[in-house]
Amino acid sequence: MLGNFLDKATGLLDRNFLLAYWFPVFISASVAILVCIWVYGFADTVNWWQQDLMTKGQESGFYAQIMIVAAALVLVTILAYLLQPLTRTVVRIYEGYWPLALRDRAVSFPLFGERQIWKGRSKERKNAEEKRDWSAYNFQQARLYYEFPSREDRLMPTRLGNVIRAAEDYSKASYGMDSVFWWPRLWPLLPEALRKDIDESLTPLVAMLNFSSLILLISLACIIYLGWIGLWWRALVVAVGGILLASVTYRASVAQALSYGNRIRSAVDLYRFKLLKALSQPLPETLEDEIKIWEQLMVWLYNNDRGAVTAMRYSHSSDEESED
């Protein structure tokens, strides 16, 4: 579902590019500069900038400062463009698409694993239902609905992965429609306002993940350097600060993923029949009919099994009906 977003976030002055890539790189670079100033001291840094690097008060020194700032901004822009092709990889890593053995162990990790959390919330929901404590039941139901897929075997090792998978599995569980397969076909049929809304909900998500990744990399580089020059206590401070900042931005991305998932659910609920019409399929009369249609089309188009649709008939509506 990132393909449509990446197609738009390619222009130098594109809003999505600036928010999702340029500003995370710029802010991360600023954090790195602040760490350097903290290590070497503010007074020594200012002295280096004004006196050691260039002749203070001379016009050539001022021009040199301007050139350094301009070169730094160009470098930030280049790094932002290099970061863009890595979007799919970064998002999938945070979702938990790791090697299968590692993924299974992480999902089942005691106490803090996502399977344990899912089972705990499911048990609390069941207990609340038995006690008729509807306030507690609704709370747990909302957490399970938005933050976890409905089936245990679909759990991912990270909270972000489960939030996104819960949105992806919604159409399958509700209508028999695999949203991952059908989304590229549904997207062109959505109203422009809704598509823009979905893109705008995805932009902060990508931005937070990029920022979290860059902070971790910068923190690691600073830790190695500070340890190499013997400043271990400062390396520890950088490590703690980097982990905390990366954790906060990751949690922010999870919160944004909840909003993104809701828009995906809404698009499927409201416009899936428009996709059936575009495929010249008759609209179903019952939920069972709809589930059967999506399953047959999936088997045909995804598995290239024409035998699943031998009895299919195309529905060619009139122009007036199409306009309606």
PDB file of C-alpha atoms in Angstrom:
ATOM      1  CA  MET A   1       0.000   0.000   0.000  1.00  0.00           C
ATOM      2  CA  LEU A   2       3.081   2.260   0.070  1.00  0.00           C
ATOM      3  CA  GLY A   3       3.392   2.308  -3.713  1.00  0.00           C
ATOM      4  CA  ASN A   4       0.891   5.099  -4.280  1.00  0.00           C
ATOM      5  CA  PHE A   5       2.543   7.221  -1.594  1.00  0.00           C
ATOM      6  CA  LEU A   6       6.036   6.707  -3.018  1.00  0.00           C
ATOM      7  CA  ASP A   7       4.877   7.675  -6.498  1.00  0.00           C
ATOM      8  CA  LYS A   8       3.885  11.101  -5.212  1.00  0.00           C
ATOM      9  CA  ALA A   9       6.772  11.778  -2.816  1.00  0.00           C
ATOM     10  CA  THR A  10       9.362  12.241  -5.547  1.00  0.00           C
ATOM     11  CA  GLY A  11       9.472  15.990  -6.224  1.00  0.00           C
ATOM     12  CA  LEU A  12      12.054  18.244  -4.612  1.00  0.00           C
ATOM     13  CA  LEU A  13       9.390  20.583  -3.232  1.00  0.00           C
ATOM     14  CA  ASP A  14       6.704  17.941  -2.773  1.00  0.00           C
ATOM     15  CA  ARG A  15       5.086  18.235   0.644  1.00  0.00           C
ATOM     16  CA  ASN A  16       5.226  14.482   1.260  1.00  0.00           C
ATOM     17  CA  PHE A  17       8.933  14.391   0.417  1.00  0.00           C
ATOM     18  CA  LEU A  18       9.741  17.307   2.716  1.00  0.00           C
ATOM     19  CA  LEU A  19       7.792  15.933   5.665  1.00  0.00           C
ATOM     20  CA  ALA A  20       8.626  12.245   5.304  1.00  0.00           C
ATOM     21  CA  TYR A  21      12.284  12.436   4.257  1.00  0.00           C
ATOM     22  CA  TRP A  22      13.922  15.874   4.237  1.00  0.00           C
ATOM     23  CA  PHE A  23      12.895  17.059   7.705  1.00  0.00           C
ATOM     24  CA  PRO A  24      13.776  13.742   9.437  1.00  0.00           C
ATOM     25  CA  VAL A  25      17.272  13.933   7.910  1.00  0.00           C
ATOM     26  CA  PHE A  26      17.604  17.625   8.774  1.00  0.00           C
ATOM     27  CA  ILE A  27      16.463  17.179  12.381  1.00  0.00           C
ATOM     28  CA  SER A  28      18.651  14.100  12.858  1.00  0.00           C
ATOM     29  CA  ALA A  29      21.655  16.002  11.516  1.00  0.00           C
ATOM     30  CA  SER A  30      20.832  18.847  13.903  1.00  0.00           C
ATOM     31  CA  VAL A  31      20.764  16.382  16.798  1.00  0.00           C
ATOM     32  CA  ALA A  32      24.181  15.090  15.752  1.00  0.00           C
ATOM     33  CA  ILE A  33      25.514  18.668  15.688  1.00  0.00           C
ATOM     34  CA  LEU A  34      24.087  19.319  19.154  1.00  0.00           C
ATOM     35  CA  VAL A  35      25.834  16.221  20.475  1.00  0.00           C
ATOM     36  CA  CYS A  36      29.116  17.483  19.018  1.00  0.00           C
ATOM     37  CA  ILE A  37      28.590  20.890  20.625  1.00  0.00           C
ATOM     38  CA  TRP A  38      27.834  19.191  23.955  1.00  0.00           C
ATOM     39  CA  VAL A  39      31.009  17.092  23.746  1.00  0.00           C
ATOM     40  CA  TYR A  40      33.399  19.873  22.709  1.00  0.00           C
ATOM     41  CA  GLY A  41      31.684  22.728  24.550  1.00  0.00           C
ATOM     42  CA  PHE A  42      29.688  25.660  23.265  1.00  0.00           C
ATOM     43  CA  ALA A  43      32.498  28.200  23.698  1.00  0.00           C
ATOM     44  CA  ASP A  44      35.073  26.062  21.879  1.00  0.00           C
ATOM     45  CA  THR A  45      32.606  25.364  19.064  1.00  0.00           C
ATOM     46  CA  VAL A  46      31.907  29.075  18.576  1.00  0.00           C
ATOM     47  CA  ASN A  47      35.625  29.815  18.673  1.00  0.00           C
ATOM     48  CA  TRP A  48      36.270  27.152  16.013  1.00  0.00           C
ATOM     49  CA  TRP A  49      33.500  28.561  13.822  1.00  0.00           C
ATOM     50  CA  GLN A  50      34.605  32.174  14.047  1.00  0.00           C
ATOM     51  CA  GLN A  51      38.384  32.049  14.447  1.00  0.00           C
ATOM     52  CA  ASP A  52      40.024  28.689  13.769  1.00  0.00           C
ATOM     53  CA  LEU A  53      38.031  27.779  10.650  1.00  0.00           C
ATOM     54  CA  MET A  54      38.189  31.200   9.051  1.00  0.00           C
ATOM     55  CA  THR A  55      39.472  34.683   9.663  1.00  0.00           C
ATOM     56  CA  LYS A  56      37.051  36.535  11.936  1.00  0.00           C
ATOM     57  CA  GLY A  57      35.660  39.759  10.568  1.00  0.00           C
ATOM     58  CA  GLN A  58      36.879  39.301   7.024  1.00  0.00           C
ATOM     59  CA  GLU A  59      34.497  39.114   4.110  1.00  0.00           C
ATOM     60  CA  SER A  60      36.029  35.864   2.832  1.00  0.00           C
ATOM     61  CA  GLY A  61      35.295  34.207   6.166  1.00  0.00           C
ATOM     62  CA  PHE A  62      31.623  35.168   5.932  1.00  0.00           C
ATOM     63  CA  TYR A  63      31.370  33.732   2.422  1.00  0.00           C
ATOM     64  CA  ALA A  64      33.040  30.536   3.613  1.00  0.00           C
ATOM     65  CA  GLN A  65      30.410  30.182   6.338  1.00  0.00           C
ATOM     66  CA  ILE A  66      27.644  30.628   3.791  1.00  0.00           C
ATOM     67  CA  MET A  67      29.205  27.978   1.567  1.00  0.00           C
ATOM     68  CA  ILE A  68      29.443  25.511   4.443  1.00  0.00           C
ATOM     69  CA  VAL A  69      25.778  26.024   5.360  1.00  0.00           C
ATOM     70  CA  ALA A  70      24.701  25.675   1.713  1.00  0.00           C
ATOM     71  CA  ALA A  71      26.789  22.522   1.277  1.00  0.00           C
ATOM     72  CA  ALA A  72      25.248  21.077   4.435  1.00  0.00           C
ATOM     73  CA  LEU A  73      21.708  21.703   3.114  1.00  0.00           C
ATOM     74  CA  VAL A  74      22.592  20.111  -0.232  1.00  0.00           C
ATOM     75  CA  LEU A  75      24.017  17.095   1.611  1.00  0.00           C
ATOM     76  CA  VAL A  76      20.835  16.799   3.682  1.00  0.00           C
ATOM     77  CA  THR A  77      18.748  16.860   0.482  1.00  0.00           C
ATOM     78  CA  ILE A  78      20.907  14.176  -1.137  1.00  0.00           C
ATOM     79  CA  LEU A  79      20.640  11.959   1.938  1.00  0.00           C
ATOM     80  CA  ALA A  80      16.871  12.482   1.963  1.00  0.00           C
ATOM     81  CA  TYR A  81      16.650  11.262  -1.639  1.00  0.00           C
ATOM     82  CA  LEU A  82      18.835   8.261  -0.787  1.00  0.00           C
ATOM     83  CA  LEU A  83      16.519   7.474   2.124  1.00  0.00           C
ATOM     84  CA  GLN A  84      13.420   7.388  -0.067  1.00  0.00           C
ATOM     85  CA  PRO A  85      14.128   4.080  -1.902  1.00  0.00           C
ATOM     86  CA  LEU A  86      14.594   2.421   1.494  1.00  0.00           C
ATOM     87  CA  THR A  87      11.038   3.208   2.625  1.00  0.00           C
ATOM     88  CA  ARG A  88       9.610  -0.241   1.965  1.00  0.00           C
ATOM     89  CA  THR A  89      12.532  -1.921   3.707  1.00  0.00           C
ATOM     90  CA  VAL A  90      12.355   0.377   6.729  1.00  0.00           C
ATOM     91  CA  VAL A  91       8.605  -0.024   7.156  1.00  0.00           C
ATOM     92  CA  ARG A  92       8.756  -3.805   6.773  1.00  0.00           C
ATOM     93  CA  ILE A  93      11.528  -4.057   9.364  1.00  0.00           C
ATOM     94  CA  TYR A  94       9.471  -2.078  11.858  1.00  0.00           C
ATOM     95  CA  GLU A  95       6.423  -4.180  10.988  1.00  0.00           C
ATOM     96  CA  GLY A  96       8.366  -7.302  11.928  1.00  0.00           C
ATOM     97  CA  TYR A  97       9.037  -8.963   8.577  1.00  0.00           C
ATOM     98  CA  TRP A  98      12.174 -10.622   9.873  1.00  0.00           C
ATOM     99  CA  PRO A  99      13.558 -14.129   9.201  1.00  0.00           C
ATOM    100  CA  LEU A 100      10.821 -16.610  10.041  1.00  0.00           C
ATOM    101  CA  ALA A 101      12.575 -18.260  12.999  1.00  0.00           C
ATOM    102  CA  LEU A 102      13.348 -14.895  14.608  1.00  0.00           C
ATOM    103  CA  ARG A 103       9.820 -13.655  13.945  1.00  0.00           C
ATOM    104  CA  ASP A 104       8.223 -16.675  15.623  1.00  0.00           C
ATOM    105  CA  ARG A 105      10.441 -16.355  18.683  1.00  0.00           C
ATOM    106  CA  ALA A 106       9.767 -12.642  18.991  1.00  0.00           C
ATOM    107  CA  VAL A 107       5.983 -13.117  18.713  1.00  0.00           C
ATOM    108  CA  SER A 108       6.035 -15.729  21.478  1.00  0.00           C
ATOM    109  CA  PHE A 109       8.482 -13.892  23.733  1.00  0.00           C
ATOM    110  CA  PRO A 110       7.371 -14.345  27.401  1.00  0.00           C
ATOM    111  CA  LEU A 111       5.560 -11.460  29.104  1.00  0.00           C
ATOM    112  CA  PHE A 112       6.288  -8.808  26.473  1.00  0.00           C
ATOM    113  CA  GLY A 113       5.679 -10.773  23.278  1.00  0.00           C
ATOM    114  CA  GLU A 114       2.737  -9.736  21.136  1.00  0.00           C
ATOM    115  CA  ARG A 115       1.110 -13.171  21.478  1.00  0.00           C
ATOM    116  CA  GLN A 116       1.141 -12.885  25.271  1.00  0.00           C
ATOM    117  CA  ILE A 117      -0.305  -9.390  25.122  1.00  0.00           C
ATOM    118  CA  TRP A 118      -2.991 -10.519  22.666  1.00  0.00           C
ATOM    119  CA  LYS A 119      -3.959 -13.479  24.860  1.00  0.00           C
ATOM    120  CA  GLY A 120      -4.051 -11.276  27.945  1.00  0.00           C
ATOM    121  CA  ARG A 121      -6.354  -8.734  26.331  1.00  0.00           C
ATOM    122  CA  SER A 122      -8.567 -11.489  24.911  1.00  0.00           C
ATOM    123  CA  LYS A 123      -8.865 -13.042  28.366  1.00  0.00           C
ATOM    124  CA  GLU A 124      -9.699  -9.680  29.944  1.00  0.00           C
ATOM    125  CA  ARG A 125     -12.359  -9.093  27.296  1.00  0.00           C
ATOM    126  CA  LYS A 126     -13.901 -12.500  27.960  1.00  0.00           C
ATOM    127  CA  ASN A 127     -13.892 -11.912  31.725  1.00  0.00           C
ATOM    128  CA  ALA A 128     -15.504  -8.506  31.251  1.00  0.00           C
ATOM    129  CA  GLU A 129     -18.189 -10.076  29.057  1.00  0.00           C
ATOM    130  CA  GLU A 130     -18.925 -12.757  31.652  1.00  0.00           C
ATOM    131  CA  LYS A 131     -19.183 -10.117  34.390  1.00  0.00           C
ATOM    132  CA  ARG A 132     -21.244  -7.884  32.079  1.00  0.00           C
ATOM    133  CA  ASP A 133     -18.771  -5.076  32.667  1.00  0.00           C
ATOM    134  CA  TRP A 134     -19.439  -3.437  29.313  1.00  0.00           C
ATOM    135  CA  SER A 135     -17.137  -0.507  29.915  1.00  0.00           C
ATOM    136  CA  ALA A 136     -14.141  -2.821  30.368  1.00  0.00           C
ATOM    137  CA  TYR A 137     -15.371  -5.020  27.518  1.00  0.00           C
ATOM    138  CA  ASN A 138     -15.593  -2.099  25.084  1.00  0.00           C
ATOM    139  CA  PHE A 139     -12.135  -0.915  26.100  1.00  0.00           C
ATOM    140  CA  GLN A 140     -10.527  -4.299  25.452  1.00  0.00           C
ATOM    141  CA  GLN A 141     -12.552  -4.837  22.290  1.00  0.00           C
ATOM    142  CA  ALA A 142     -11.328  -1.518  20.887  1.00  0.00           C
ATOM    143  CA  ARG A 143      -7.705  -2.401  21.661  1.00  0.00           C
ATOM    144  CA  LEU A 144      -8.047  -5.810  20.034  1.00  0.00           C
ATOM    145  CA  TYR A 145      -9.937  -4.443  17.028  1.00  0.00           C
ATOM    146  CA  TYR A 146      -7.503  -1.649  16.191  1.00  0.00           C
ATOM    147  CA  GLU A 147      -4.188  -3.090  17.401  1.00  0.00           C
ATOM    148  CA  PHE A 148      -4.295  -6.811  16.595  1.00  0.00           C
ATOM    149  CA  PRO A 149      -5.455  -9.075  13.750  1.00  0.00           C
ATOM    150  CA  SER A 150      -8.440 -11.255  14.562  1.00  0.00           C
ATOM    151  CA  ARG A 151      -6.517 -14.531  14.243  1.00  0.00           C
ATOM    152  CA  GLU A 152      -3.643 -15.635  16.449  1.00  0.00           C
ATOM    153  CA  ASP A 153      -1.678 -17.119  13.543  1.00  0.00           C
ATOM    154  CA  ARG A 154      -1.631 -13.686  11.890  1.00  0.00           C
ATOM    155  CA  LEU A 155       0.178 -11.951  14.766  1.00  0.00           C
ATOM    156  CA  MET A 156       3.332  -9.980  14.010  1.00  0.00           C
ATOM    157  CA  PRO A 157       6.254  -9.466  16.440  1.00  0.00           C
ATOM    158  CA  THR A 158       5.824  -5.666  16.673  1.00  0.00           C
ATOM    159  CA  ARG A 159       2.918  -3.444  17.621  1.00  0.00           C
ATOM    160  CA  LEU A 160       3.225  -1.466  14.392  1.00  0.00           C
ATOM    161  CA  GLY A 161       3.060  -4.687  12.384  1.00  0.00           C
ATOM    162  CA  ASN A 162      -0.071  -5.819  14.210  1.00  0.00           C
ATOM    163  CA  VAL A 163      -1.806  -2.450  13.802  1.00  0.00           C
ATOM    164  CA  ILE A 164      -1.183  -2.459  10.046  1.00  0.00           C
ATOM    165  CA  ARG A 165      -2.061  -6.138   9.706  1.00  0.00           C
ATOM    166  CA  ALA A 166      -5.307  -5.569  11.620  1.00  0.00           C
ATOM    167  CA  ALA A 167      -6.273  -3.015   8.963  1.00  0.00           C
ATOM    168  CA  GLU A 168      -5.138  -5.290   6.130  1.00  0.00           C
ATOM    169  CA  ASP A 169      -7.074  -8.287   7.473  1.00  0.00           C
ATOM    170  CA  TYR A 170     -10.251  -6.313   8.108  1.00  0.00           C
ATOM    171  CA  SER A 171     -11.649  -6.682   4.594  1.00  0.00           C
ATOM    172  CA  LYS A 172     -10.777 -10.387   4.478  1.00  0.00           C
ATOM    173  CA  ALA A 173     -12.491 -11.101   7.776  1.00  0.00           C
ATOM    174  CA  SER A 174     -15.529  -8.951   6.949  1.00  0.00           C
ATOM    175  CA  TYR A 175     -16.107  -9.509   3.229  1.00  0.00           C
ATOM    176  CA  GLY A 176     -13.689 -12.212   2.078  1.00  0.00           C
ATOM    177  CA  MET A 177     -11.715  -9.540   0.198  1.00  0.00           C
ATOM    178  CA  ASP A 178      -7.914  -9.619   0.446  1.00  0.00           C
ATOM    179  CA  SER A 179      -7.085  -5.922   0.722  1.00  0.00           C
ATOM    180  CA  VAL A 180      -3.344  -6.374   0.020  1.00  0.00           C
ATOM    181  CA  PHE A 181      -4.136  -7.891  -3.389  1.00  0.00           C
ATOM    182  CA  TRP A 182      -7.094  -5.677  -4.263  1.00  0.00           C
ATOM    183  CA  TRP A 183      -5.819  -2.339  -2.972  1.00  0.00           C
ATOM    184  CA  PRO A 184      -3.866  -1.343  -6.139  1.00  0.00           C
ATOM    185  CA  ARG A 185      -7.074  -1.951  -8.109  1.00  0.00           C
ATOM    186  CA  LEU A 186      -9.315  -0.132  -5.646  1.00  0.00           C
ATOM    187  CA  TRP A 187      -7.039   2.900  -5.273  1.00  0.00           C
ATOM    188  CA  PRO A 188      -7.705   4.493  -8.715  1.00  0.00           C
ATOM    189  CA  LEU A 189     -11.446   4.306  -8.056  1.00  0.00           C
ATOM    190  CA  LEU A 190     -11.343   6.227  -4.783  1.00  0.00           C
ATOM    191  CA  PRO A 191     -12.346   9.903  -4.723  1.00  0.00           C
ATOM    192  CA  GLU A 192      -9.439  12.322  -4.894  1.00  0.00           C
ATOM    193  CA  ALA A 193     -10.266  13.730  -1.444  1.00  0.00           C
ATOM    194  CA  LEU A 194     -10.069  10.277   0.149  1.00  0.00           C
ATOM    195  CA  ARG A 195      -6.830   9.417  -1.622  1.00  0.00           C
ATOM    196  CA  LYS A 196      -5.313  12.668  -0.413  1.00  0.00           C
ATOM    197  CA  ASP A 197      -6.523  11.937   3.110  1.00  0.00           C
ATOM    198  CA  ILE A 198      -4.905   8.483   3.040  1.00  0.00           C
ATOM    199  CA  ASP A 199      -1.612   9.913   1.745  1.00  0.00           C
ATOM    200  CA  GLU A 200      -1.611  12.583   4.440  1.00  0.00           C
ATOM    201  CA  SER A 201      -2.170   9.956   7.130  1.00  0.00           C
ATOM    202  CA  LEU A 202       0.731   7.891   5.767  1.00  0.00           C
ATOM    203  CA  THR A 203       3.218  10.774   5.545  1.00  0.00           C
ATOM    204  CA  PRO A 204       3.701  11.257   9.334  1.00  0.00           C
ATOM    205  CA  LEU A 205       3.964   7.482   9.754  1.00  0.00           C
ATOM    206  CA  VAL A 206       6.877   7.265   7.306  1.00  0.00           C
ATOM    207  CA  ALA A 207       8.436  10.417   8.787  1.00  0.00           C
ATOM    208  CA  MET A 208       8.420   9.008  12.329  1.00  0.00           C
ATOM    209  CA  LEU A 209       9.938   5.707  11.230  1.00  0.00           C
ATOM    210  CA  ASN A 210      12.650   7.481   9.244  1.00  0.00           C
ATOM    211  CA  PHE A 211      13.444   9.738  12.178  1.00  0.00           C
ATOM    212  CA  SER A 212      13.554   6.794  14.588  1.00  0.00           C
ATOM    213  CA  SER A 213      15.934   4.898  12.293  1.00  0.00           C
ATOM    214  CA  LEU A 214      18.236   7.892  11.799  1.00  0.00           C
ATOM    215  CA  ILE A 215      18.366   8.634  15.531  1.00  0.00           C
ATOM    216  CA  LEU A 216      19.386   5.048  16.247  1.00  0.00           C
ATOM    217  CA  LEU A 217      22.131   5.182  13.606  1.00  0.00           C
ATOM    218  CA  ILE A 218      23.434   8.548  14.801  1.00  0.00           C
ATOM    219  CA  SER A 219      23.356   7.406  18.425  1.00  0.00           C
ATOM    220  CA  LEU A 220      25.308   4.267  17.536  1.00  0.00           C
ATOM    221  CA  ALA A 221      27.929   6.294  15.664  1.00  0.00           C
ATOM    222  CA  CYS A 222      28.243   8.741  18.570  1.00  0.00           C
ATOM    223  CA  ILE A 223      28.537   5.922  21.095  1.00  0.00           C
ATOM    224  CA  ILE A 224      31.345   4.277  19.121  1.00  0.00           C
ATOM    225  CA  TYR A 225      33.203   7.577  18.750  1.00  0.00           C
ATOM    226  CA  LEU A 226      32.777   8.643  22.375  1.00  0.00           C
ATOM    227  CA  GLY A 227      33.871   5.229  23.593  1.00  0.00           C
ATOM    228  CA  TRP A 228      36.900   5.367  21.304  1.00  0.00           C
ATOM    229  CA  ILE A 229      38.071   8.696  22.791  1.00  0.00           C
ATOM    230  CA  GLY A 230      37.330   7.487  26.328  1.00  0.00           C
ATOM    231  CA  LEU A 231      34.192   9.524  27.172  1.00  0.00           C
ATOM    232  CA  TRP A 232      32.207   6.533  28.441  1.00  0.00           C
ATOM    233  CA  TRP A 233      29.733   8.366  30.648  1.00  0.00           C
ATOM    234  CA  ARG A 234      28.800  10.660  27.779  1.00  0.00           C
ATOM    235  CA  ALA A 235      28.442   7.631  25.529  1.00  0.00           C
ATOM    236  CA  LEU A 236      26.014   6.180  28.082  1.00  0.00           C
ATOM    237  CA  VAL A 237      23.992   9.404  28.139  1.00  0.00           C
ATOM    238  CA  VAL A 238      23.813   9.404  24.326  1.00  0.00           C
ATOM    239  CA  ALA A 239      22.744   5.738  24.334  1.00  0.00           C
ATOM    240  CA  VAL A 240      19.931   6.337  26.829  1.00  0.00           C
ATOM    241  CA  GLY A 241      18.805   9.526  25.087  1.00  0.00           C
ATOM    242  CA  GLY A 242      18.872   7.904  21.650  1.00  0.00           C
ATOM    243  CA  ILE A 243      16.853   4.904  22.780  1.00  0.00           C
ATOM    244  CA  LEU A 244      14.272   7.097  24.505  1.00  0.00           C
ATOM    245  CA  LEU A 245      13.913   9.420  21.515  1.00  0.00           C
ATOM    246  CA  ALA A 246      13.676   6.516  19.061  1.00  0.00           C
ATOM    247  CA  SER A 247      11.086   4.827  21.290  1.00  0.00           C
ATOM    248  CA  VAL A 248       8.942   7.964  21.471  1.00  0.00           C
ATOM    249  CA  THR A 249       8.989   8.442  17.706  1.00  0.00           C
ATOM    250  CA  TYR A 250       8.185   4.749  17.170  1.00  0.00           C
ATOM    251  CA  ARG A 251       5.171   5.008  19.464  1.00  0.00           C
ATOM    252  CA  ALA A 252       4.113   8.095  17.538  1.00  0.00           C
ATOM    253  CA  SER A 253       4.277   6.062  14.324  1.00  0.00           C
ATOM    254  CA  VAL A 254       2.040   3.393  15.896  1.00  0.00           C
ATOM    255  CA  ALA A 255      -0.509   6.052  16.841  1.00  0.00           C
ATOM    256  CA  GLN A 256      -0.419   7.373  13.275  1.00  0.00           C
ATOM    257  CA  ALA A 257      -0.797   3.837  11.917  1.00  0.00           C
ATOM    258  CA  LEU A 258      -4.102   3.579  13.798  1.00  0.00           C
ATOM    259  CA  SER A 259      -5.395   6.586  11.877  1.00  0.00           C
ATOM    260  CA  TYR A 260      -4.068   5.171   8.604  1.00  0.00           C
ATOM    261  CA  GLY A 261      -5.739   1.824   9.283  1.00  0.00           C
ATOM    262  CA  ASN A 262      -9.101   3.462   9.900  1.00  0.00           C
ATOM    263  CA  ARG A 263      -8.941   5.161   6.516  1.00  0.00           C
ATOM    264  CA  ILE A 264      -8.140   1.840   4.839  1.00  0.00           C
ATOM    265  CA  ARG A 265     -11.169   0.235   6.496  1.00  0.00           C
ATOM    266  CA  SER A 266     -13.404   3.117   5.466  1.00  0.00           C
ATOM    267  CA  ALA A 267     -12.235   2.962   1.845  1.00  0.00           C
ATOM    268  CA  VAL A 268     -13.006  -0.762   1.680  1.00  0.00           C
ATOM    269  CA  ASP A 269     -16.407  -0.374   3.345  1.00  0.00           C
ATOM    270  CA  LEU A 270     -17.569   2.426   1.084  1.00  0.00           C
ATOM    271  CA  TYR A 271     -16.037   1.673  -2.326  1.00  0.00           C
ATOM    272  CA  ARG A 272     -15.527  -2.082  -2.696  1.00  0.00           C
ATOM    273  CA  PHE A 273     -18.742  -2.370  -4.755  1.00  0.00           C
ATOM    274  CA  LYS A 274     -17.340   0.276  -7.092  1.00  0.00           C
ATOM    275  CA  LEU A 275     -14.466  -2.099  -7.777  1.00  0.00           C
ATOM    276  CA  LEU A 276     -16.897  -4.924  -8.525  1.00  0.00           C
ATOM    277  CA  LYS A 277     -18.702  -2.684 -11.019  1.00  0.00           C
ATOM    278  CA  ALA A 278     -15.381  -1.777 -12.637  1.00  0.00           C
ATOM    279  CA  LEU A 279     -14.698  -5.516 -13.010  1.00  0.00           C
ATOM    280  CA  SER A 280     -18.144  -5.951 -14.631  1.00  0.00           C
ATOM    281  CA  GLN A 281     -19.335  -8.154 -11.788  1.00  0.00           C
ATOM    282  CA  PRO A 282     -22.950  -8.225 -10.558  1.00  0.00           C
ATOM    283  CA  LEU A 283     -23.455  -6.783  -7.110  1.00  0.00           C
ATOM    284  CA  PRO A 284     -24.090  -9.483  -4.498  1.00  0.00           C
ATOM    285  CA  GLU A 285     -27.411  -9.747  -2.720  1.00  0.00           C
ATOM    286  CA  THR A 286     -26.087 -11.370   0.454  1.00  0.00           C
ATOM    287  CA  LEU A 287     -22.846 -11.385   2.412  1.00  0.00           C
ATOM    288  CA  GLU A 288     -22.289 -15.019   1.485  1.00  0.00           C
ATOM    289  CA  ASP A 289     -22.567 -14.096  -2.195  1.00  0.00           C
ATOM    290  CA  GLU A 290     -20.036 -11.305  -1.781  1.00  0.00           C
ATOM    291  CA  ILE A 291     -17.532 -13.534   0.028  1.00  0.00           C
ATOM    292  CA  LYS A 292     -17.868 -16.107  -2.749  1.00  0.00           C
ATOM    293  CA  ILE A 293     -17.300 -13.484  -5.463  1.00  0.00           C
ATOM    294  CA  TRP A 294     -14.107 -12.126  -3.912  1.00  0.00           C
ATOM    295  CA  GLU A 295     -12.752 -15.612  -3.276  1.00  0.00           C
ATOM    296  CA  GLN A 296     -13.435 -16.749  -6.839  1.00  0.00           C
ATOM    297  CA  LEU A 297     -11.871 -13.631  -8.359  1.00  0.00           C
ATOM    298  CA  MET A 298      -8.836 -14.027  -6.112  1.00  0.00           C
ATOM    299  CA  VAL A 299      -8.325 -17.660  -7.119  1.00  0.00           C
ATOM    300  CA  TRP A 300      -8.671 -16.711 -10.773  1.00  0.00           C
ATOM    301  CA  LEU A 301      -6.440 -13.630 -10.880  1.00  0.00           C
ATOM    302  CA  TYR A 302      -3.869 -14.540  -8.230  1.00  0.00           C
ATOM    303  CA  ASN A 303      -3.563 -18.291  -8.855  1.00  0.00           C
ATOM    304  CA  ASN A 304      -4.380 -18.081 -12.576  1.00  0.00           C
ATOM    305  CA  ASP A 305      -7.073 -20.710 -12.057  1.00  0.00           C
ATOM    306  CA  ARG A 306      -9.771 -20.168 -14.677  1.00  0.00           C
ATOM    307  CA  GLY A 307     -11.663 -23.177 -13.426  1.00  0.00           C
ATOM    308  CA  ALA A 308     -12.792 -21.168 -10.406  1.00  0.00           C
ATOM    309  CA  VAL A 309     -14.780 -18.773 -12.620  1.00  0.00           C
ATOM    310  CA  THR A 310     -16.149 -21.024 -15.369  1.00  0.00           C
ATOM    311  CA  ALA A 311     -19.702 -20.067 -14.378  1.00  0.00           C
ATOM    312  CA  MET A 312     -18.942 -16.338 -14.105  1.00  0.00           C
ATOM    313  CA  ARG A 313     -21.046 -13.941 -16.146  1.00  0.00           C
ATOM    314  CA  TYR A 314     -20.103 -10.334 -16.800  1.00  0.00           C
ATOM    315  CA  SER A 315     -22.609  -7.639 -15.928  1.00  0.00           C
ATOM    316  CA  HIS A 316     -22.641  -4.754 -18.442  1.00  0.00           C
ATOM    317  CA  SER A 317     -24.710  -1.952 -16.982  1.00  0.00           C
ATOM    318  CA  SER A 318     -26.133   0.874 -19.075  1.00  0.00           C
ATOM    319  CA  ASP A 319     -24.506   4.271 -19.254  1.00  0.00           C
ATOM    320  CA  GLU A 320     -27.142   5.796 -17.000  1.00  0.00           C
ATOM    321  CA  GLU A 321     -26.594   3.112 -14.355  1.00  0.00           C
ATOM    322  CA  SER A 322     -22.820   3.616 -14.587  1.00  0.00           C
ATOM    323  CA  GLU A 323     -23.226   7.339 -14.009  1.00  0.00           C
ATOM    324  CA  ASP A 324     -25.463   6.649 -11.017  1.00  0.00           C
TER     325      ASP A 324
END
